[in-house]
């Protein structure tokens, strides 16, 4: 049985009416009872903020996040942690504001809209006593943890090849021209940042690959497309990757592939074996040792590692899904904050930096005619 | 956005350390924030009760559920609803105790261990102002709701044939002889009731079939097996069914089929079409209209009915699982209690009665040499 | 490389224009080049026979199979083997006619329309020097052979439970009333025999189960349905089975389940493991040893038994299908006739007898109110 | 019923003992009875040739293909068509030799080892009365034909994106160092040509994509790997493609991905819909029209196009496989030669040229640092 402490006092910025990811964060935080939502600035539109606050029974509602950070830090019962679920361009300033008040930050991805913001945020985070969690939720599925464990143990041998695909279809239609708010900001460079599909889902796919093989990209070569009429940000990307452990890879991200909802999948091959995992059927992991029958590992099974078991709630065959994985991040972060756990697999500021550098390198590769481009080039800029 | 009311004051009987289903109920109740656990009698073993209560931060811990029902009903801030997650033989007395105090009851299945208990509970429930929910959680998956909707709309034509299977493997080994508590009470007639596998999972499968086609069994013919050494309760059952809408069916339930975790699946065929659904991959529903390509309906899609959409949290491709479905029952029950919802699909006392009668009829059929046996025979006993 | 002998001189009775199974037999015989079609009586309708004979370039075309058997047996270059692909009621007389001339017989299933015919044919076959092959083609898939091998080796432990389903949809519509010849004779008791769906596909399913576990039914209890308007033969059957090795089973056969084409599948469970196989995806076999990850065995893999390898043509991943499996029977039969092979797994006259007895027992069980019925009862009749 | 003509007199070069593809060609040719193997030069090793010839009952066995072409062309009953199933570097000279004698040629892929050979062969073929078939067998699966038909009809809208993968694992181990003949010549540049994995399977994948969308690559950008120790030819390739219809694509071919046997798969997306097909499960085609449930089209169904039906042998649910698809090429080619068919989808000399140019462009792209490289550059060389 999971030991229950007093819940953390928790705040939220963004996530008002009609937002998708804000509600996901609330479910994820709620599932284990480790967080209690007591303060929020749910929308920059005062009327929408007010309406959303009433629906959610928020005790302390703020129109402005600066104000919120200030006041909460002064209260004895002020929030201990805040979640940021706004469009990308606001992440950096909000995170910096709360970190400077010593309030822990849970931030949606991509970490920031620009590399400059990412580097500034990194500096602030490094000098703050408060902790930072980036919600790359897919890395918290039990069988994703198992995959990382199997690879770390050398079960696949030396890793040679990675294929990771993140395939959606919702932007096949030009929703941003039909008033869809979710599509609107994601296709708007001033809010989304340099990458469209790259930032929105490509960063997830990239993080998933890096997480599983415990490596990062040295260089990428990207071919980007803007299929939707009038779009200036990519809605499809094919990215060749060279990892710093010698592996090569290909990442395909698209939001215009009819028949795909949230089809994130990955295949990894080494000189001894391979594995395959699909987010839409997350309770199975295929493991192939060369020359042997492929095995179907299932979440909840006794033969899995502690790494998988520690993020497993229900027995095998009782499917866990997206919210449970998301909730794992919340639970592990609260455990960290309560110092019950030290050696964490949680995505942090450096994963965020990687993600933004990945977007930058891919966009630059494409604009320069699809040439190999180093991620370091972008991450070191601010150090000069 | 889901409107959030003040959470219901909630209690639990059973569900201490090591219990599986008690923890499931807590997650399910927690997910939407509609319930706050404030009182409990977690175990009949005082020390285990105390330890469990501390871990769960229970405000008011009781050693005895009679005491709990009495005291809570007298408090102004007493619990409004209680969940019963004990072995089967205790369900009836606990439920009756709380219903008589006007406290709403959420009860795990099978409703009772004996038909006599079921009929007594029915009478108490009918005369109580308090409501009763039986947690046949599988009927709350969005695509199970869609299946019922499609059939009700006549999309399959006249229903001819149902095949429902609930296949597990955990009792392949004689766990009850190795001190496994879960296996222990489920294979003990005095705690589980007349049915082993039949009661534990057969009742779920039967309810799922009835729910989808909106009909009930007139008669059943059952072949039961006790494969595990020394077992006196069935661990496998093949049951032929004749439904009161003219359909015929077969139900296969087993807990000794290696390679199956919680593999509940159903196929339903009418003279115009058929559908197939599997609990372990619950976000898909196959629909076949005769002569046309089979369609794969997916949870979250725009083309689904309101019946499915009303129990859907996340967009398509973000898999929902067992806990979300279980939580749907909790959310809908709280909505009912708050009178926000009237026309409910929630399993109630009559579904519970059906389930126990199903077990009785199957056991009697088997003991009399596999002959057709009416369910009514058992349900009417107490009326005389 | 497969050694090629001079092809056998081969004849066919039935299988003219519009016939399905006749053409299948020709492909199957042709694939390995072991048979050369030189004589035939393709239809009892002289004009159709003539037309079909021309299209197939048949050297010696007969209007009458008695005539054909007589003449061919007198020629020095007469046929060595004949295939019977007529409606069921003719199988017995044709087979007897050719066997009496010493010509080997390949006969489609069910072996005969009546038990009387089956028993007479058995006596003739036992006293004839000619060989008899019954084309239960599904038993010749490589992974079906592997399944039998694994079970014989005890990999599943003691067999407890069998579920075998053969599910089609083509008779959902009343095709026999629309002039469909295939549907016409299969729903006509005078041509099909006592069983409808039972004889047409139920016998395949029953043979597959018996083949895999190397056992036979002692008794069956059957529930039959005639859903199609005006049908007098079953178009759906649920049959409970008790095998002579102590296992229990359930067989579901239907031809009115929309969305299923030729969906034959089987699951077998023992006290150590289980396996699952589907005819529509025949190049995979799932093997589950209790407590271990399920393994996906694939046709062509190096780890398979010689039993599977001996009927494998192409490497793994180059899918083999229905015709290849059917052709395996033809090739093995020619090898037997050429005495290259002795210990054969080929279905013979006794499998045929079993199949007809299965149909009879099931039909009798149903007509007597769904009671357990012995197969022996029918097989022994003629011995008296 | 398929009309059967007198079989074509048929010869074979290559395909002796231990060869895989030679035996496939013999099965494919044999299945429909349109070809009769009467002459062959099965191996350049006289003893192996003799032994193989005896096993196959070859009437006229030659040690030398020049001799064979000469003699057969002079006989009245000489072969009408020859199949070439040698290592790649011999294809061109053999094909030219027979074409010059007016004998039709069926040639395995890739068409030639070098671009020079391809261009010379093209010139000879264009001036010969004899016909040329390149056995890109995957384009002859019924549902591949259906996919091409659906796209041609505009069901997917304007094609945007293609992902085609051909994934094997057999070269994970260094088989060429262990005396494996198949691995030996395929990893030997002097026999295989410029491409390793690219030539062996990449050309199939490229042709499949081109066939389905009825377009060709303008340019490619390739990243090649040689993972196996000591290999100088690629055993894995990631190739970005820009098609001449405006679509973009990615092709992944590898022979070192454990757990994959012959896993060729393709996904194609347009602005109205998408489709997905897998060679290892070839009897299904997924079709997704944006906003509607994905449909599973199945081989043999009544709703398919004539294009699919014309290469379909058995009803739905009776799986057809690799040999049947391969045989479709043979049957259609014989129909062409018998002038029963004019508007053919058969792969010809120009497809062969495309394939070799694809390999050349990819190899050049990789060697020049992964830059976009035009296929035309190579196809036009010889015209100067």
CSV table of C-alpha atoms in Angstrom, one decimal, chain A residues 10-16 21-22 26 37 39-44 49 62-66 68-69 79 81-87 90-91 94-95 98 106 108:
chain,number,residue,atom,x,y,z
A,10,UNK,CA,-0.4,23.2,-5.3
A,11,UNK,CA,-1.0,26.0,-7.8
A,12,UNK,CA,-1.6,26.2,-11.5
A,13,UNK,CA,-1.0,28.8,-14.2
A,14,UNK,CA,-3.0,28.3,-17.3
A,15,UNK,CA,-5.5,25.5,-17.8
A,16,UNK,CA,-8.8,27.3,-17.8
A,21,UNK,CA,-3.5,19.7,-20.8
A,22,UNK,CA,-4.5,21.6,-17.8
A,26,UNK,CA,-5.3,18.1,-12.5
A,37,UNK,CA,-5.0,22.6,-5.7
A,39,UNK,CA,-4.3,28.6,-5.9
A,40,UNK,CA,-4.4,29.4,-9.6
A,41,UNK,CA,-4.2,31.9,-12.4
A,42,UNK,CA,-6.2,29.9,-14.9
A,43,UNK,CA,-6.5,32.4,-17.8
A,44,UNK,CA,-5.2,35.8,-18.8
A,49,UNK,CA,-10.3,33.0,-15.2
A,62,UNK,CA,-5.3,35.3,-9.3
A,63,UNK,CA,-5.6,37.4,-12.5
A,64,UNK,CA,-1.8,37.6,-12.8
A,65,UNK,CA,0.9,35.0,-12.2
A,66,UNK,CA,3.4,37.6,-10.9
A,68,UNK,CA,0.3,35.0,-7.5
A,69,UNK,CA,4.0,34.1,-7.1
A,79,UNK,CA,1.7,26.9,-2.5
A,81,UNK,CA,4.6,23.8,-6.1
A,82,UNK,CA,3.1,25.2,-9.2
A,83,UNK,CA,2.2,23.7,-12.6
A,84,UNK,CA,2.6,25.7,-15.8
A,85,UNK,CA,0.2,24.7,-18.5
A,86,UNK,CA,0.1,27.7,-20.8
A,87,UNK,CA,1.2,28.1,-24.4
A,90,UNK,CA,5.0,31.9,-21.5
A,91,UNK,CA,6.7,28.9,-19.9
A,94,UNK,CA,6.4,31.9,-15.4
A,95,UNK,CA,8.9,29.3,-14.4
A,98,UNK,CA,8.1,31.0,-9.3
A,106,UNK,CA,6.1,21.5,-12.9
A,108,UNK,CA,4.7,21.3,-19.7
